[in-house]
C-alpha cells in the first residue's frame, strides 16, 4: 500500500470504531528512543524516519508534530503521503493536545495504543481532553493494516563481568533496594531497557545502536525478577544471574506479574519511562510512588572502573578519527568521496579495533547544506560528493566493550568564506566556555546551557537543540537524568556524570557547524562558599584550527584550544604510526 492508501485504511477503521482522532506515537512498551523494527509505526504509515514525532489523524486532517531538528527532513519525507508537517514551537511538548481540544466536538473519542505511550503523556491527554468532554480509548489500528510486520527481535544477549562494570549485579540490586527503602516503596517495576542493562550487567543487540535486550524487571521485597527470553542467554550467564539473586521469567509474563501484585503493595515507577498499558494493570488499591528510576540516577554516576574504561574507549576512538581525517585529506581530489563513502570509511577505521561492537548512532555525514540539518541521514538520493569549497560536518560515535563515544567535528574543504569561519569560531567559543566552566554544586543543566550559548547570543544566533546529553557506559548514547538544555530540568550535575557539550549554528541551504566533546563532571575545590565542580574533557580528537577567526577568540579561549590539541597529540601519538603522528602533530600545532 502507498502512504495515502494506508491513511485511508486507518480512517476507515476509525470510522468503524467511532474514533474521531487517532494518535500514533514513536515508542515501544519500553519507551525507547531507538525502536526495534517491529515498533517503527510512524515510518510505516507516513514515511517519516526521524526519531521524534507524533502523528495525529482525523477524518479531515493528518499531521506530524515534530521539532525544528526535523523540519526540513519531514517536509521532504511527508511529500505526497497525506500528512502535513506541524512545527512544534517548543521541542518535546505534546502541543497536539490543545489542537485536539480545539477541533474535536464534545463527546468525541480519541484512540491510541496504551502500550506505546508513557504514563505521563496518557494522563495529560486524558485530563486535558476530559475537560472538553472528550474521552480516550485503547486501540491499535496500525497492527491491523501492517500485514507484513516483522516480529520482535530475538538476538543473543550476554553479561559483562563485574570487573568490567565496576560492580556486581547483587551490589547494584542492593543499591536500588536502599533507594527504594528511602522512598518507602516495597516494589519497583522497570521497563527502560538501558536501566535494566545497567542493573543486571546485561547487554544485547535487539535495538540498533543501543546494546540492550528486550526485558522487564520487577524488584519485590523478597525477589528480583528479570523477564526475558531465556534462549537469548547462555547457560553460564543464567547461572551467574541466579547466583547473584536474580530469578528469570518469560518476557511476556511481566504483565501478569503486575496484575497479581498484592493489593496493598507500594510500587515505585517512573511515569516517563513506563507505558500506560502496563501501569493500568497495577492493583487499583496499590500505592504508587512516582519518580525517576533509582537506576537512572545510579548509572549516571560513573564509578572509577567505568571512568577508566571510558578513557580507553576515547583513546581508541581518537586513533580511528585521526586515521579517518588523514585519509580524507590525503584522498580528496584524487578519488570521488561522498558523504556516504566517508561515513563508511570512518566505520571501517573504528571496526579495526578488536573491542568495537558497533556504532552508537547512525553517523551524520553532511557537506555544506546537508550539514545544516542537525539530524541529517545520508540517503542514495541526498548523497553529495565532498569537493569544492565548504564545510564537512561529521557527528559519529562508537560502542566499545568498555565505553560509548559521541563526537562531532567540522572540517574545512577548500576555501571557506568569512561567515563560515565566524560561525565555526563562535561555536568553538561555546564549546570552550562550557568545557572550562567552574560552577557550584547544585548547578543544573539549564544554567550551564546559557553559558555555552552566550557567545552565540551576543551575535543574535541560537540553535534549536539541547547543548548536551548524558552518555552511557557501553550503553545508550543518550541517557539521563542530566541534560544541558534550556528546559528547566531540576537535576543538578554531580561528579561522575559524563555529558556531551555540542553547540551549533545552522544556516539552511548553506552550511552547519557543530563541535562536540564529551566531558566528565569532577570535584574542583571547596571554598568558604561551598563545593565547586568542573568538567574534564574526555574526547581525544584534534579540533581543526585552519578555519578559525582568531580575532573572535579571547586569550584564555585560545589557551584552552592550544592546550587541548596538545593533549590530544600527547595521548594519541604512542598509538599512531610515524607518518600518522607527524600529520597529527601538524594539526595540533598551537596557533
XYZ file of C-alpha atoms in Angstrom:
591
model
C 0.000 0.000 0.000
C 1.027 3.581 -0.582
C 1.089 6.010 2.329
C -2.154 7.534 1.043
C -3.772 4.087 0.966
C -2.560 3.343 4.484
C -4.029 6.626 5.698
C -7.319 5.780 4.033
C -7.308 2.333 5.667
C -6.696 3.870 9.099
C -9.529 6.344 8.602
C -11.855 3.520 7.599
C -11.011 1.652 10.807
C -11.506 4.835 12.806
C -14.948 5.338 11.310
C -15.893 1.735 12.001
C -14.974 2.101 15.673
C -16.353 5.620 16.130
C -12.896 7.055 16.749
C -12.688 10.764 15.896
C -8.916 11.110 16.271
C -6.133 8.520 16.271
C -2.683 9.185 17.756
C 0.424 7.250 16.711
C 3.480 7.724 18.923
C 7.138 6.912 18.285
C 7.548 4.389 21.087
C 7.634 0.779 22.194
C 6.423 -0.710 25.518
C 9.826 0.209 27.000
C 9.561 3.861 25.893
C 12.830 3.554 23.997
C 14.412 6.327 21.943
C 15.568 3.943 19.231
C 12.967 1.343 18.306
C 13.117 -2.260 17.131
C 11.798 -2.571 13.569
C 8.610 -4.143 14.951
C 7.617 -0.831 16.534
C 8.570 1.627 13.790
C 4.957 2.542 13.084
C 5.460 6.157 12.055
C 7.858 5.321 9.191
C 5.481 2.557 8.115
C 2.381 4.731 7.861
C 3.900 8.070 6.816
C 7.476 7.641 5.573
C 8.947 9.944 8.247
C 12.065 8.369 9.773
C 13.050 10.938 12.400
C 13.410 9.714 15.974
C 10.983 12.258 17.448
C 7.445 12.891 16.262
C 3.770 12.133 16.756
C 1.096 11.509 14.137
C -2.464 12.681 14.739
C -5.192 11.624 12.319
C -8.774 12.833 11.999
C -11.144 12.387 9.067
C -10.294 15.891 7.855
C -6.613 16.236 8.729
C -3.456 14.185 9.264
C -0.361 15.784 10.713
C 3.088 15.077 12.082
C 4.077 17.118 15.119
C 7.878 17.356 15.380
C 10.586 19.825 16.395
C 12.985 22.052 14.479
C 15.649 19.360 14.132
C 13.406 17.596 11.623
C 11.512 20.361 9.808
C 13.425 20.062 6.531
C 13.546 16.268 6.689
C 9.847 15.968 7.495
C 8.759 18.281 4.692
C 10.659 16.134 2.210
C 9.600 12.730 3.559
C 5.935 13.630 4.043
C 5.508 14.933 0.486
C 2.648 13.044 -1.138
C 1.927 10.979 1.986
C -1.293 12.738 3.004
C 0.337 14.068 6.187
C 1.255 17.671 6.840
C 4.119 18.920 8.984
C 3.066 20.743 12.144
C 6.036 22.602 13.581
C 6.382 22.381 17.337
C 7.018 25.722 18.988
C 8.657 24.006 21.968
C 10.506 20.719 21.441
C 9.338 17.565 23.234
C 5.923 19.022 24.136
C 2.529 17.477 23.189
C 1.132 20.613 21.576
C -1.331 18.463 19.630
C -3.363 18.032 22.831
C -4.501 21.653 22.672
C -5.107 21.266 18.942
C -7.364 18.272 19.548
C -9.258 20.158 22.235
C -9.891 22.944 19.747
C -11.020 20.906 16.714
C -12.945 17.999 18.261
C -16.569 18.408 19.391
C -17.838 17.462 22.840
C -18.466 13.740 23.064
C -15.659 12.908 20.635
C -13.417 9.903 21.163
C -9.622 9.784 20.810
C -7.811 6.469 20.391
C -4.204 5.414 20.872
C -2.247 2.295 21.798
C -1.845 2.247 25.587
C 1.271 0.074 25.228
C 3.074 2.786 23.248
C 2.570 5.874 25.370
C 4.020 6.967 28.676
C 2.011 7.195 31.867
C 2.777 10.908 31.972
C 1.568 11.608 28.440
C -1.516 9.393 28.637
C -2.550 11.053 31.891
C -2.054 14.518 30.399
C -4.156 13.544 27.372
C -6.962 12.126 29.481
C -7.097 15.042 31.897
C -6.938 17.743 29.233
C -9.462 16.174 26.871
C -11.894 15.283 29.637
C -12.237 18.984 30.369
C -13.728 19.236 26.859
C -15.876 16.128 27.471
C -13.686 14.131 25.077
C -12.865 10.543 26.033
C -9.848 8.369 25.253
C -9.716 4.652 24.492
C -7.140 1.936 23.838
C -6.929 0.983 20.145
C -4.256 -0.356 17.815
C -5.227 0.181 14.196
C -1.662 0.095 12.895
C -1.348 -3.633 13.600
C -4.497 -4.302 11.581
C -3.050 -2.836 8.379
C 0.609 -3.825 8.928
C 0.253 -7.306 7.497
C 3.963 -7.948 6.841
C 5.168 -6.646 10.183
C 8.424 -8.188 11.416
C 8.401 -9.997 14.749
C 10.155 -8.992 17.940
C 13.961 -9.265 17.804
C 15.477 -12.456 19.193
C 19.155 -11.525 19.200
C 21.509 -13.110 21.734
C 22.236 -11.279 24.979
C 25.207 -11.578 27.323
C 26.592 -10.402 30.655
C 29.631 -8.212 31.165
C 31.608 -9.231 34.233
C 31.807 -7.222 37.425
C 35.461 -6.424 36.767
C 34.470 -4.560 33.591
C 31.380 -2.942 35.122
C 32.948 -1.983 38.429
C 30.100 -3.502 40.466
C 28.474 -6.916 40.688
C 24.802 -7.430 39.907
C 23.992 -8.151 43.532
C 25.781 -4.965 44.661
C 23.737 -2.901 42.211
C 20.498 -4.521 43.359
C 21.423 -3.681 46.942
C 21.914 -0.042 45.937
C 18.472 0.031 44.315
C 16.830 -1.567 47.354
C 18.445 1.051 49.589
C 16.914 3.753 47.404
C 13.511 2.075 47.478
C 13.560 1.949 51.282
C 14.260 5.687 51.311
C 11.237 6.225 49.059
C 9.085 3.956 51.206
C 8.495 1.532 48.316
C 8.447 -2.251 48.545
C 8.134 -2.933 44.814
C 9.778 -1.407 41.765
C 8.896 -2.099 38.139
C 11.487 -1.214 35.485
C 10.809 -1.237 31.759
C 13.558 1.098 30.468
C 15.975 -1.170 28.622
C 19.155 0.741 29.443
C 18.284 0.835 33.150
C 17.763 -2.928 33.084
C 21.002 -3.438 31.147
C 22.984 -1.478 33.743
C 21.351 -3.148 36.740
C 21.995 -6.694 35.524
C 25.298 -6.028 33.690
C 23.339 -7.194 30.664
C 23.985 -6.279 27.041
C 22.409 -7.285 23.747
C 21.592 -6.112 20.224
C 17.801 -6.003 19.964
C 17.832 -2.274 19.222
C 20.023 -0.569 16.630
C 22.945 1.332 18.177
C 21.892 0.593 21.781
C 23.432 -2.577 23.290
C 20.260 -3.615 25.082
C 17.865 -6.563 25.017
C 14.084 -6.695 25.379
C 13.291 -7.310 29.044
C 11.409 -6.076 32.094
C 12.393 -6.189 35.751
C 10.436 -6.284 38.994
C 12.057 -5.881 42.371
C 9.927 -7.129 45.261
C 10.698 -7.268 48.988
C 11.951 -10.839 48.604
C 12.848 -11.359 44.967
C 14.455 -9.766 41.915
C 12.662 -10.836 38.748
C 14.050 -10.457 35.243
C 11.535 -11.052 32.432
C 13.485 -12.123 29.363
C 13.511 -14.824 26.738
C 15.980 -17.268 28.349
C 17.024 -18.582 24.938
C 18.898 -15.314 24.479
C 21.259 -16.158 27.341
C 23.966 -18.789 27.708
C 23.765 -21.359 30.493
C 26.710 -19.727 32.222
C 25.009 -16.328 32.181
C 21.791 -17.821 33.552
C 23.771 -19.449 36.356
C 25.521 -16.163 37.105
C 22.216 -14.307 37.319
C 20.795 -16.950 39.637
C 23.902 -16.815 41.836
C 23.529 -13.056 42.051
C 19.967 -13.426 43.346
C 18.075 -12.935 40.083
C 15.150 -15.166 39.068
C 14.296 -15.419 35.375
C 10.783 -15.407 33.922
C 9.482 -15.359 30.328
C 9.365 -11.906 28.754
C 5.604 -11.946 28.232
C 4.836 -12.746 31.890
C 5.646 -9.225 33.081
C 2.038 -8.105 32.646
C 0.726 -10.956 34.781
C 3.286 -10.183 37.480
C 1.908 -6.654 37.756
C -1.710 -7.801 37.806
C -1.029 -10.208 40.656
C 0.863 -7.842 42.970
C -0.588 -7.619 46.498
C -3.438 -5.131 46.707
C -1.622 -3.233 49.457
C 1.666 -3.051 47.526
C 3.636 0.208 47.426
C 5.073 0.408 43.910
C 7.732 2.795 42.594
C 7.515 3.555 38.867
C 8.985 6.119 36.517
C 5.915 7.597 34.740
C 8.035 8.929 31.870
C 9.646 5.541 31.200
C 6.702 3.211 31.824
C 3.920 2.600 29.318
C 0.351 3.360 30.298
C -0.845 -0.116 29.302
C 1.292 -1.865 31.917
C 0.662 0.832 34.507
C -3.062 0.193 34.278
C -2.519 -3.430 35.310
C -1.363 -2.468 38.796
C -3.932 -3.150 41.533
C -6.226 -0.145 41.967
C -5.610 -0.242 45.721
C -1.823 -0.214 45.350
C 0.036 2.910 46.434
C 2.028 4.378 43.551
C 5.219 6.344 44.152
C 6.329 8.186 41.009
C 9.776 9.494 40.184
C 12.874 8.947 38.108
C 14.039 5.330 38.262
C 16.676 4.941 41.005
C 18.799 3.093 38.433
C 18.765 6.155 36.172
C 20.436 8.182 38.902
C 22.856 5.406 39.858
C 24.066 4.650 36.346
C 24.613 8.342 35.577
C 27.348 8.461 38.240
C 30.135 6.502 36.591
C 32.314 4.554 39.010
C 36.121 4.570 38.891
C 36.242 1.401 36.807
C 33.786 2.747 34.253
C 35.666 6.053 34.015
C 38.947 4.208 33.446
C 37.393 2.111 30.686
C 35.718 5.133 29.074
C 39.133 6.760 28.863
C 40.396 3.711 26.990
C 37.467 3.939 24.572
C 38.298 7.593 23.915
C 41.879 6.693 23.073
C 40.922 4.079 20.518
C 38.153 6.251 19.095
C 40.644 9.093 18.736
C 43.001 6.865 16.796
C 40.202 5.864 14.402
C 39.182 9.501 13.890
C 42.777 10.605 13.304
C 43.247 7.951 10.645
C 39.930 8.873 9.065
C 40.632 12.605 8.803
C 44.145 11.939 7.489
C 42.692 9.562 4.901
C 40.121 12.183 3.919
C 42.746 14.880 3.474
C 45.069 12.556 1.543
C 42.387 11.264 -0.841
C 40.285 14.359 -1.529
C 40.767 15.438 -5.124
C 42.337 12.106 -6.022
C 39.229 9.955 -5.812
C 35.500 10.548 -5.541
C 34.477 10.764 -1.888
C 30.850 11.275 -0.926
C 29.053 11.735 2.368
C 28.116 8.056 2.298
C 31.547 6.678 1.387
C 33.193 8.902 4.001
C 30.856 7.593 6.709
C 31.552 4.014 5.629
C 35.303 4.626 5.787
C 35.013 6.051 9.295
C 33.065 2.960 10.340
C 35.837 0.785 8.912
C 38.539 2.609 10.871
C 36.588 2.125 14.101
C 35.973 -1.541 13.293
C 39.726 -2.171 13.161
C 39.705 -2.152 16.964
C 39.004 -5.593 18.442
C 36.721 -4.135 21.136
C 34.493 -2.258 18.678
C 30.905 -3.542 18.861
C 29.133 -1.149 16.528
C 28.017 2.431 16.043
C 26.403 4.314 18.909
C 24.072 6.051 16.426
C 23.714 6.499 12.695
C 26.621 8.642 11.503
C 25.671 12.184 10.471
C 27.879 12.942 7.492
C 26.833 16.253 5.950
C 28.594 18.538 3.495
C 27.611 22.203 3.229
C 23.768 22.423 3.048
C 23.315 18.884 4.394
C 25.410 19.831 7.424
C 22.740 22.397 8.269
C 20.348 19.544 9.117
C 21.125 18.668 12.764
C 19.920 15.065 12.388
C 20.758 14.543 8.729
C 20.744 10.980 7.424
C 22.519 10.453 4.124
C 20.493 8.518 1.553
C 21.083 7.439 -2.017
C 19.122 10.484 -3.149
C 20.807 13.024 -0.866
C 24.379 11.690 -1.015
C 26.671 14.520 -2.046
C 30.229 14.448 -3.279
C 32.694 16.213 -0.989
C 34.584 18.582 -3.269
C 34.957 22.248 -3.998
C 34.713 24.690 -1.111
C 32.789 24.422 2.138
C 32.382 22.723 5.494
C 32.069 18.987 6.143
C 30.317 18.027 9.403
C 30.730 14.550 10.888
C 28.805 13.571 14.022
C 29.571 9.975 14.921
C 30.181 7.553 17.744
C 31.135 4.007 18.582
C 30.130 1.307 21.025
C 33.141 -0.420 22.514
C 33.174 -3.206 25.081
C 34.475 -0.625 27.527
C 32.673 2.566 26.602
C 30.452 4.666 24.361
C 31.670 7.623 22.302
C 29.955 10.573 20.614
C 31.880 13.312 18.818
C 31.273 15.997 16.220
C 33.934 17.704 14.143
C 33.727 20.124 11.213
C 36.484 20.093 8.600
C 37.035 22.861 6.033
C 37.123 21.697 2.437
C 38.945 24.001 0.026
C 38.362 27.670 0.783
C 35.847 28.947 3.317
C 34.005 32.238 3.298
C 34.137 34.681 6.199
C 30.710 33.724 7.559
C 31.721 30.051 7.735
C 34.888 30.919 9.637
C 32.969 33.189 12.008
C 30.279 30.557 12.648
C 32.924 27.912 13.272
C 34.732 30.148 15.746
C 31.583 31.153 17.632
C 30.550 27.516 18.039
C 34.057 26.700 19.249
C 33.783 29.530 21.781
C 30.576 27.997 23.097
C 32.254 24.607 23.466
C 35.248 26.134 25.244
C 33.170 28.229 27.632
C 31.163 25.169 28.674
C 34.223 22.935 28.927
C 36.251 25.268 31.159
C 33.345 26.243 33.386
C 33.776 26.050 37.168
C 30.429 26.021 38.940
C 28.939 25.484 42.410
C 27.485 22.124 43.419
C 23.757 22.171 42.795
C 24.059 23.776 39.359
C 21.510 22.492 36.846
C 21.937 21.926 33.131
C 19.888 24.916 32.018
C 22.335 27.203 33.815
C 25.287 25.624 32.003
C 23.330 25.810 28.743
C 23.181 29.606 28.966
C 26.957 29.807 29.421
C 27.517 27.758 26.254
C 25.035 29.806 24.208
C 26.237 33.237 25.350
C 28.968 33.589 22.665
C 26.297 32.927 20.022
C 23.605 35.079 21.630
C 25.946 38.056 21.538
C 25.691 37.874 17.730
C 21.946 37.205 17.649
C 22.426 33.489 16.933
C 20.784 30.474 18.575
C 20.223 26.778 17.873
C 17.158 24.577 18.309
C 18.559 21.525 20.097
C 19.972 20.921 23.551
C 23.607 21.668 24.246
C 24.369 18.360 25.934
C 23.081 14.951 26.985
C 24.249 12.178 29.275
C 26.248 9.255 27.828
C 26.059 5.638 28.916
C 28.882 3.248 29.757
C 28.751 0.847 26.805
C 25.065 1.721 26.739
C 22.750 4.275 25.164
C 24.405 7.307 23.632
C 21.590 9.399 25.128
C 20.837 8.874 28.803
C 19.591 10.899 31.750
C 18.818 12.237 34.128
C 21.111 15.222 33.498
C 20.833 17.383 30.424
C 22.286 20.671 29.210
C 19.388 22.481 27.556
C 17.061 25.449 28.033
C 14.473 23.141 29.629
C 14.006 23.778 33.351
C 15.096 20.289 34.427
C 15.825 20.256 38.152
C 18.700 17.775 38.026
C 21.987 19.088 39.425
C 25.288 17.983 37.962
C 27.325 15.637 40.142
C 30.853 14.182 39.961
C 30.850 11.063 37.793
C 28.353 12.281 35.198
C 29.535 12.044 31.576
C 27.848 14.552 29.296
C 28.248 15.975 25.811
C 28.774 19.654 25.053
C 27.717 20.386 21.469
C 26.654 23.913 20.493
C 25.866 24.588 16.860
C 24.946 27.080 14.167
C 22.780 26.032 11.230
C 22.157 28.129 8.137
C 19.545 26.349 5.978
C 20.636 25.535 2.426
C 24.145 26.824 3.234
C 26.131 25.115 5.977
C 26.063 23.809 9.520
C 28.623 23.882 12.323
C 28.586 21.736 15.462
C 31.620 20.853 17.576
C 31.134 18.239 20.286
C 33.221 16.755 23.071
C 32.311 14.530 25.995
C 33.158 15.773 29.468
C 33.309 14.200 32.923
C 31.959 16.174 35.871
C 34.593 16.245 38.619
C 35.093 17.849 42.023
C 37.117 21.063 41.691
C 37.577 22.602 45.127
C 35.926 23.662 48.358
C 35.843 27.279 49.483
C 34.083 29.196 52.217
C 31.214 29.470 49.729
C 30.819 25.718 49.311
C 31.812 22.922 46.929
C 32.661 23.703 43.320
C 32.674 21.361 40.339
C 34.275 21.399 36.900
C 34.464 19.421 33.665
C 37.305 17.215 32.476
C 37.282 16.741 28.705
C 37.341 13.064 27.709
C 37.161 13.191 23.901
C 40.509 12.885 22.137
C 40.389 14.258 18.607
C 42.034 17.405 17.286
C 39.924 20.492 16.661
C 40.762 21.977 13.274
C 42.332 25.438 13.603
C 42.733 26.351 9.931
C 39.307 27.965 9.624
C 39.311 29.885 12.910
C 38.841 33.648 13.015
C 41.359 34.370 15.784
C 40.017 37.881 16.303
C 36.861 36.362 17.810
C 38.763 34.312 20.394
C 39.840 35.692 23.734
C 43.279 34.805 25.043
C 42.008 32.317 27.624
C 39.930 30.569 24.956
C 42.926 30.353 22.650
C 44.990 28.936 25.506
C 42.345 26.277 26.175
C 42.301 25.282 22.494
C 46.061 25.010 22.210
C 46.293 23.018 25.437
C 43.505 20.677 24.296
C 45.088 19.962 20.918
C 48.473 19.366 22.558
C 46.834 16.919 24.981
C 45.236 15.094 22.039
C 48.622 14.706 20.371
C 50.360 13.572 23.547
C 47.713 10.929 24.267
C 47.349 9.544 20.733
C 50.900 9.749 19.422
C 52.083 6.453 21.033
C 49.271 4.592 19.259
C 49.948 6.019 15.789
C 52.431 5.246 13.053
C 55.286 7.668 12.494
C 53.530 9.137 9.466
C 50.203 9.468 11.276
C 51.856 11.077 14.295
C 53.649 13.614 12.096
C 50.371 14.527 10.406
C 48.559 14.885 13.738
C 51.387 16.978 15.210
C 50.894 19.498 12.438
C 47.125 19.578 13.046
C 47.662 20.124 16.769
C 50.226 22.904 16.355
C 49.479 25.902 18.565
C 48.012 28.992 16.939
